[in-house]
């Protein structure tokens, strides 16, 4: 009987993004991240996360490498252009490099097909954890989203791509069936990441020039220019969640009353909110009828961004 769930996720993050990484994993997978790794029956595309390095789809779980080898020999499927790698974990059970290399050679020689170590079309992975050997399909993060760092239009106070990718996953718990709205979308950073991941999202921006710039960014990456140049308070539709970035206390002249109205409108149009701010808005959230579920802090230069999830 299988001890582990179907998928093993290997995660990494810089220390300043530890909290948001842990929050993303908790919301998407419903469990705490431990030792930069987690197991789940939830299938999630690693390239949709800024922190997941790879997802190992577990095919065999055995006590020894020899038992893994027996299963590979039984598989008569031909895998042309394949590569087998050892999936490195923070806890590698002190397996020396030469031993890992020997295991890779032994198993690779029994896989039907042609090796291609430089440009493989098919990736296998093997690793050891809790005295068990796991072998499976290694689905790596392609990191193509790094191209989103170079938008034609950007501002210094815009969300970074990594934070935006995590935020859209947090907003809908990784479900592509739920709807999202970014009612103050700025230059469209979250829109790009959401659309790139296949999520259903709409964006509004009150400033005409910024709305135009957001649509320029969307078209630059091959997406439709969906940003509506309108005041969020005019929105009549309802969404599963909203993403609201209000760094107004530092970068714009906006009153506390205006901030409160933004949160109240988000409550009217969405069941869940991911609120991003350089200030604490807990009281405004609660007064607007939201109940805080999760929170984290992401440093940004000399400042801290507060990210709060409420429903």
Short mmCIF file of N, CA and C in Angstrom, two decimals, residues 86-176:
data_model
loop_
_atom_site.label_atom_id
_atom_site.label_comp_id
_atom_site.label_asym_id
_atom_site.label_seq_id
_atom_site.Cartn_x
_atom_site.Cartn_y
_atom_site.Cartn_z
N UNK A 86 18.79 12.58 -9.89
CA UNK A 86 18.49 12.44 -8.47
C UNK A 86 17.85 13.74 -8.01
N UNK A 87 16.67 13.65 -7.40
CA UNK A 87 15.96 14.83 -6.93
C UNK A 87 16.55 15.23 -5.58
N UNK A 88 17.23 16.34 -5.55
CA UNK A 88 17.92 16.76 -4.34
C UNK A 88 16.95 17.39 -3.34
N UNK A 89 17.06 16.96 -2.11
CA UNK A 89 16.24 17.50 -1.03
C UNK A 89 17.17 18.13 0.00
N UNK A 90 16.59 18.92 0.90
CA UNK A 90 17.42 19.47 1.98
C UNK A 90 17.88 18.35 2.90
N UNK A 91 17.07 17.30 2.99
CA UNK A 91 17.44 16.12 3.76
C UNK A 91 17.70 14.97 2.78
N UNK A 92 18.97 14.76 2.45
CA UNK A 92 19.33 13.76 1.45
C UNK A 92 19.83 12.47 2.08
N UNK A 93 19.65 12.31 3.39
CA UNK A 93 20.09 11.10 4.08
C UNK A 93 21.57 10.81 3.87
N UNK A 94 22.33 11.88 3.61
CA UNK A 94 23.78 11.77 3.50
C UNK A 94 24.24 10.77 2.45
N UNK A 95 23.53 10.67 1.34
CA UNK A 95 23.95 9.80 0.25
C UNK A 95 25.04 10.49 -0.54
N UNK A 96 26.24 9.93 -0.59
CA UNK A 96 27.35 10.58 -1.30
C UNK A 96 27.07 10.75 -2.78
N UNK A 97 27.72 11.73 -3.37
CA UNK A 97 27.52 12.04 -4.79
C UNK A 97 27.81 10.84 -5.68
N UNK A 98 28.93 10.15 -5.43
CA UNK A 98 29.30 9.02 -6.28
C UNK A 98 28.27 7.90 -6.20
N UNK A 99 27.68 7.71 -5.02
CA UNK A 99 26.65 6.69 -4.88
C UNK A 99 25.40 7.08 -5.65
N UNK A 100 25.04 8.35 -5.58
CA UNK A 100 23.88 8.82 -6.34
C UNK A 100 24.11 8.64 -7.84
N UNK A 101 25.33 8.95 -8.28
CA UNK A 101 25.67 8.82 -9.69
C UNK A 101 25.60 7.37 -10.14
N UNK A 102 26.05 6.47 -9.29
CA UNK A 102 26.01 5.05 -9.61
C UNK A 102 24.57 4.55 -9.73
N UNK A 103 23.71 5.04 -8.85
CA UNK A 103 22.29 4.67 -8.91
C UNK A 103 21.66 5.15 -10.21
N UNK A 104 21.98 6.37 -10.61
CA UNK A 104 21.45 6.93 -11.86
C UNK A 104 21.88 6.08 -13.04
N UNK A 105 23.15 5.70 -13.09
CA UNK A 105 23.66 4.87 -14.19
C UNK A 105 22.94 3.52 -14.23
N UNK A 106 22.81 2.89 -13.06
CA UNK A 106 22.21 1.57 -12.98
C UNK A 106 20.77 1.58 -13.46
N UNK A 107 20.00 2.56 -13.03
CA UNK A 107 18.59 2.63 -13.42
C UNK A 107 18.42 3.06 -14.87
N UNK A 108 19.22 4.04 -15.30
CA UNK A 108 19.11 4.55 -16.67
C UNK A 108 19.36 3.46 -17.70
N UNK A 109 20.27 2.57 -17.39
CA UNK A 109 20.61 1.50 -18.34
C UNK A 109 19.47 0.50 -18.52
N UNK A 110 18.50 0.50 -17.63
CA UNK A 110 17.39 -0.43 -17.73
C UNK A 110 16.10 0.23 -18.24
N UNK A 111 16.12 1.53 -18.42
CA UNK A 111 14.96 2.21 -19.00
C UNK A 111 14.99 2.05 -20.51
N UNK A 112 13.90 1.57 -21.09
CA UNK A 112 13.83 1.40 -22.54
C UNK A 112 13.83 2.75 -23.23
N UNK A 113 14.74 2.91 -24.22
CA UNK A 113 14.79 4.17 -24.95
C UNK A 113 16.19 4.71 -25.04
N UNK A 114 16.29 5.98 -25.45
CA UNK A 114 17.58 6.63 -25.65
C UNK A 114 17.81 7.70 -24.60
N UNK A 115 19.00 7.72 -24.02
CA UNK A 115 19.37 8.77 -23.07
C UNK A 115 19.59 10.08 -23.83
N UNK A 116 19.21 11.16 -23.20
CA UNK A 116 19.53 12.49 -23.73
C UNK A 116 19.71 13.41 -22.54
N UNK A 117 20.94 13.57 -22.11
CA UNK A 117 21.21 14.30 -20.88
C UNK A 117 21.19 15.82 -21.07
N UNK A 118 21.35 16.28 -22.31
CA UNK A 118 21.42 17.73 -22.55
C UNK A 118 20.05 18.32 -22.87
N UNK A 119 19.29 17.67 -23.74
CA UNK A 119 17.99 18.21 -24.14
C UNK A 119 16.92 17.12 -24.08
N UNK A 120 16.61 16.64 -22.89
CA UNK A 120 15.64 15.55 -22.78
C UNK A 120 14.22 16.03 -23.05
N UNK A 121 13.43 15.12 -23.58
CA UNK A 121 12.01 15.38 -23.77
C UNK A 121 11.20 14.77 -22.63
N UNK A 122 11.84 13.87 -21.89
CA UNK A 122 11.15 13.17 -20.81
C UNK A 122 12.09 13.06 -19.62
N UNK A 123 11.61 13.46 -18.46
CA UNK A 123 12.45 13.48 -17.27
C UNK A 123 11.93 12.52 -16.21
N UNK A 124 12.83 11.68 -15.69
CA UNK A 124 12.55 10.84 -14.54
C UNK A 124 13.34 11.37 -13.35
N UNK A 125 12.84 11.06 -12.16
CA UNK A 125 13.55 11.46 -10.95
C UNK A 125 13.52 10.35 -9.93
N UNK A 126 14.56 10.29 -9.11
CA UNK A 126 14.59 9.34 -8.01
C UNK A 126 15.14 10.04 -6.79
N UNK A 127 14.65 9.67 -5.63
CA UNK A 127 15.16 10.26 -4.39
C UNK A 127 14.87 9.31 -3.25
N UNK A 128 15.45 9.59 -2.11
CA UNK A 128 15.24 8.77 -0.92
C UNK A 128 14.76 9.65 0.22
N UNK A 129 13.70 9.18 0.88
CA UNK A 129 13.18 9.92 2.02
C UNK A 129 12.53 8.94 2.98
N UNK A 130 12.80 9.14 4.25
CA UNK A 130 12.24 8.28 5.30
C UNK A 130 12.49 6.81 5.01
N UNK A 131 13.72 6.52 4.54
CA UNK A 131 14.15 5.15 4.24
C UNK A 131 13.35 4.50 3.12
N UNK A 132 12.69 5.33 2.32
CA UNK A 132 11.99 4.84 1.14
C UNK A 132 12.60 5.45 -0.11
N UNK A 133 12.67 4.64 -1.15
CA UNK A 133 13.11 5.14 -2.45
C UNK A 133 11.89 5.46 -3.30
N UNK A 134 11.87 6.68 -3.85
CA UNK A 134 10.76 7.12 -4.68
C UNK A 134 11.26 7.37 -6.10
N UNK A 135 10.56 6.82 -7.06
CA UNK A 135 10.90 6.98 -8.48
C UNK A 135 9.66 7.47 -9.20
N UNK A 136 9.85 8.45 -10.09
CA UNK A 136 8.70 8.95 -10.82
C UNK A 136 9.06 9.91 -11.92
N UNK A 137 8.04 10.59 -12.40
CA UNK A 137 8.21 11.59 -13.47
C UNK A 137 8.54 12.92 -12.83
N UNK A 138 9.61 13.53 -13.28
CA UNK A 138 10.13 14.76 -12.69
C UNK A 138 9.65 15.95 -13.52
N UNK A 139 8.71 16.72 -12.96
CA UNK A 139 8.14 17.88 -13.66
C UNK A 139 8.75 19.15 -13.08
N UNK A 140 9.70 19.71 -13.79
CA UNK A 140 10.42 20.86 -13.28
C UNK A 140 9.72 22.17 -13.59
N UNK A 141 9.92 23.15 -12.75
CA UNK A 141 9.48 24.52 -13.03
C UNK A 141 10.29 25.02 -14.23
N UNK A 142 9.59 25.52 -15.26
CA UNK A 142 10.32 25.96 -16.46
C UNK A 142 10.87 27.38 -16.33
N UNK A 143 10.43 28.12 -15.32
CA UNK A 143 10.91 29.47 -15.02
C UNK A 143 10.77 30.44 -16.20
N UNK A 144 9.89 30.12 -17.14
CA UNK A 144 9.68 31.03 -18.27
C UNK A 144 9.05 32.34 -17.82
N UNK A 145 8.41 32.31 -16.65
CA UNK A 145 7.77 33.52 -16.13
C UNK A 145 8.77 34.61 -15.79
N UNK A 146 10.05 34.28 -15.74
CA UNK A 146 11.05 35.32 -15.48
C UNK A 146 11.06 36.38 -16.57
N UNK A 147 10.54 36.04 -17.76
CA UNK A 147 10.47 37.04 -18.83
C UNK A 147 9.51 38.17 -18.47
N UNK A 148 8.63 37.91 -17.50
CA UNK A 148 7.66 38.93 -17.09
C UNK A 148 8.31 40.03 -16.26
N UNK A 149 9.58 39.84 -15.90
CA UNK A 149 10.30 40.90 -15.18
C UNK A 149 10.54 42.12 -16.05
N UNK A 150 10.49 41.93 -17.36
CA UNK A 150 10.87 42.99 -18.30
C UNK A 150 9.66 43.54 -19.04
N UNK A 151 8.70 44.03 -18.29
CA UNK A 151 7.50 44.60 -18.91
C UNK A 151 7.83 45.92 -19.61
N UNK A 152 7.12 46.24 -20.68
CA UNK A 152 7.33 47.55 -21.33
C UNK A 152 7.01 48.71 -20.39
N UNK A 153 5.99 48.51 -19.53
CA UNK A 153 5.56 49.57 -18.62
C UNK A 153 5.61 49.05 -17.18
N UNK A 154 6.28 49.78 -16.31
CA UNK A 154 6.39 49.34 -14.93
C UNK A 154 6.61 50.54 -14.03
N UNK A 155 6.36 50.35 -12.74
CA UNK A 155 6.56 51.38 -11.74
C UNK A 155 7.31 50.79 -10.55
N UNK A 156 8.03 51.63 -9.86
CA UNK A 156 8.88 51.15 -8.77
C UNK A 156 8.08 50.51 -7.64
N UNK A 157 6.83 50.96 -7.47
CA UNK A 157 6.01 50.42 -6.38
C UNK A 157 5.12 49.25 -6.82
N UNK A 158 5.31 48.78 -8.08
CA UNK A 158 4.52 47.64 -8.55
C UNK A 158 4.94 46.38 -7.80
N UNK A 159 4.01 45.43 -7.72
CA UNK A 159 4.35 44.13 -7.15
C UNK A 159 5.43 43.46 -7.99
N UNK A 160 6.34 42.76 -7.34
CA UNK A 160 7.30 41.94 -8.06
C UNK A 160 6.60 40.73 -8.65
N UNK A 161 7.19 40.15 -9.69
CA UNK A 161 6.58 39.01 -10.37
C UNK A 161 6.40 37.83 -9.42
N UNK A 162 7.39 37.54 -8.59
CA UNK A 162 7.30 36.39 -7.70
C UNK A 162 6.16 36.55 -6.70
N UNK A 163 6.03 37.73 -6.13
CA UNK A 163 4.94 37.97 -5.18
C UNK A 163 3.59 37.88 -5.90
N UNK A 164 3.52 38.45 -7.10
CA UNK A 164 2.26 38.42 -7.86
C UNK A 164 1.85 37.00 -8.19
N UNK A 165 2.81 36.15 -8.58
CA UNK A 165 2.49 34.76 -8.89
C UNK A 165 1.93 34.05 -7.66
N UNK A 166 2.56 34.27 -6.53
CA UNK A 166 2.09 33.64 -5.30
C UNK A 166 0.71 34.16 -4.91
N UNK A 167 0.50 35.46 -5.07
CA UNK A 167 -0.76 36.08 -4.67
C UNK A 167 -1.94 35.53 -5.48
N UNK A 168 -1.78 35.33 -6.79
CA UNK A 168 -2.90 34.81 -7.57
C UNK A 168 -3.23 33.38 -7.18
N UNK A 169 -2.22 32.60 -6.79
CA UNK A 169 -2.49 31.25 -6.30
C UNK A 169 -3.21 31.27 -4.96
N UNK A 170 -2.81 32.22 -4.12
CA UNK A 170 -3.44 32.37 -2.81
C UNK A 170 -4.89 32.83 -2.97
N UNK A 171 -5.12 33.70 -3.95
CA UNK A 171 -6.45 34.27 -4.13
C UNK A 171 -7.51 33.22 -4.41
N UNK A 172 -7.17 32.21 -5.19
CA UNK A 172 -8.18 31.21 -5.58
C UNK A 172 -7.81 29.80 -5.16
N UNK A 173 -6.85 29.68 -4.23
CA UNK A 173 -6.40 28.37 -3.73
C UNK A 173 -5.93 27.45 -4.85
N UNK A 174 -5.42 28.05 -5.92
CA UNK A 174 -4.89 27.27 -7.03
C UNK A 174 -5.93 26.72 -7.98
N UNK A 175 -7.21 27.10 -7.81
CA UNK A 175 -8.29 26.57 -8.65
C UNK A 175 -8.52 27.46 -9.86
N UNK A 176 -8.47 26.87 -11.06
CA UNK A 176 -8.69 27.65 -12.28
C UNK A 176 -10.18 27.87 -12.54
#
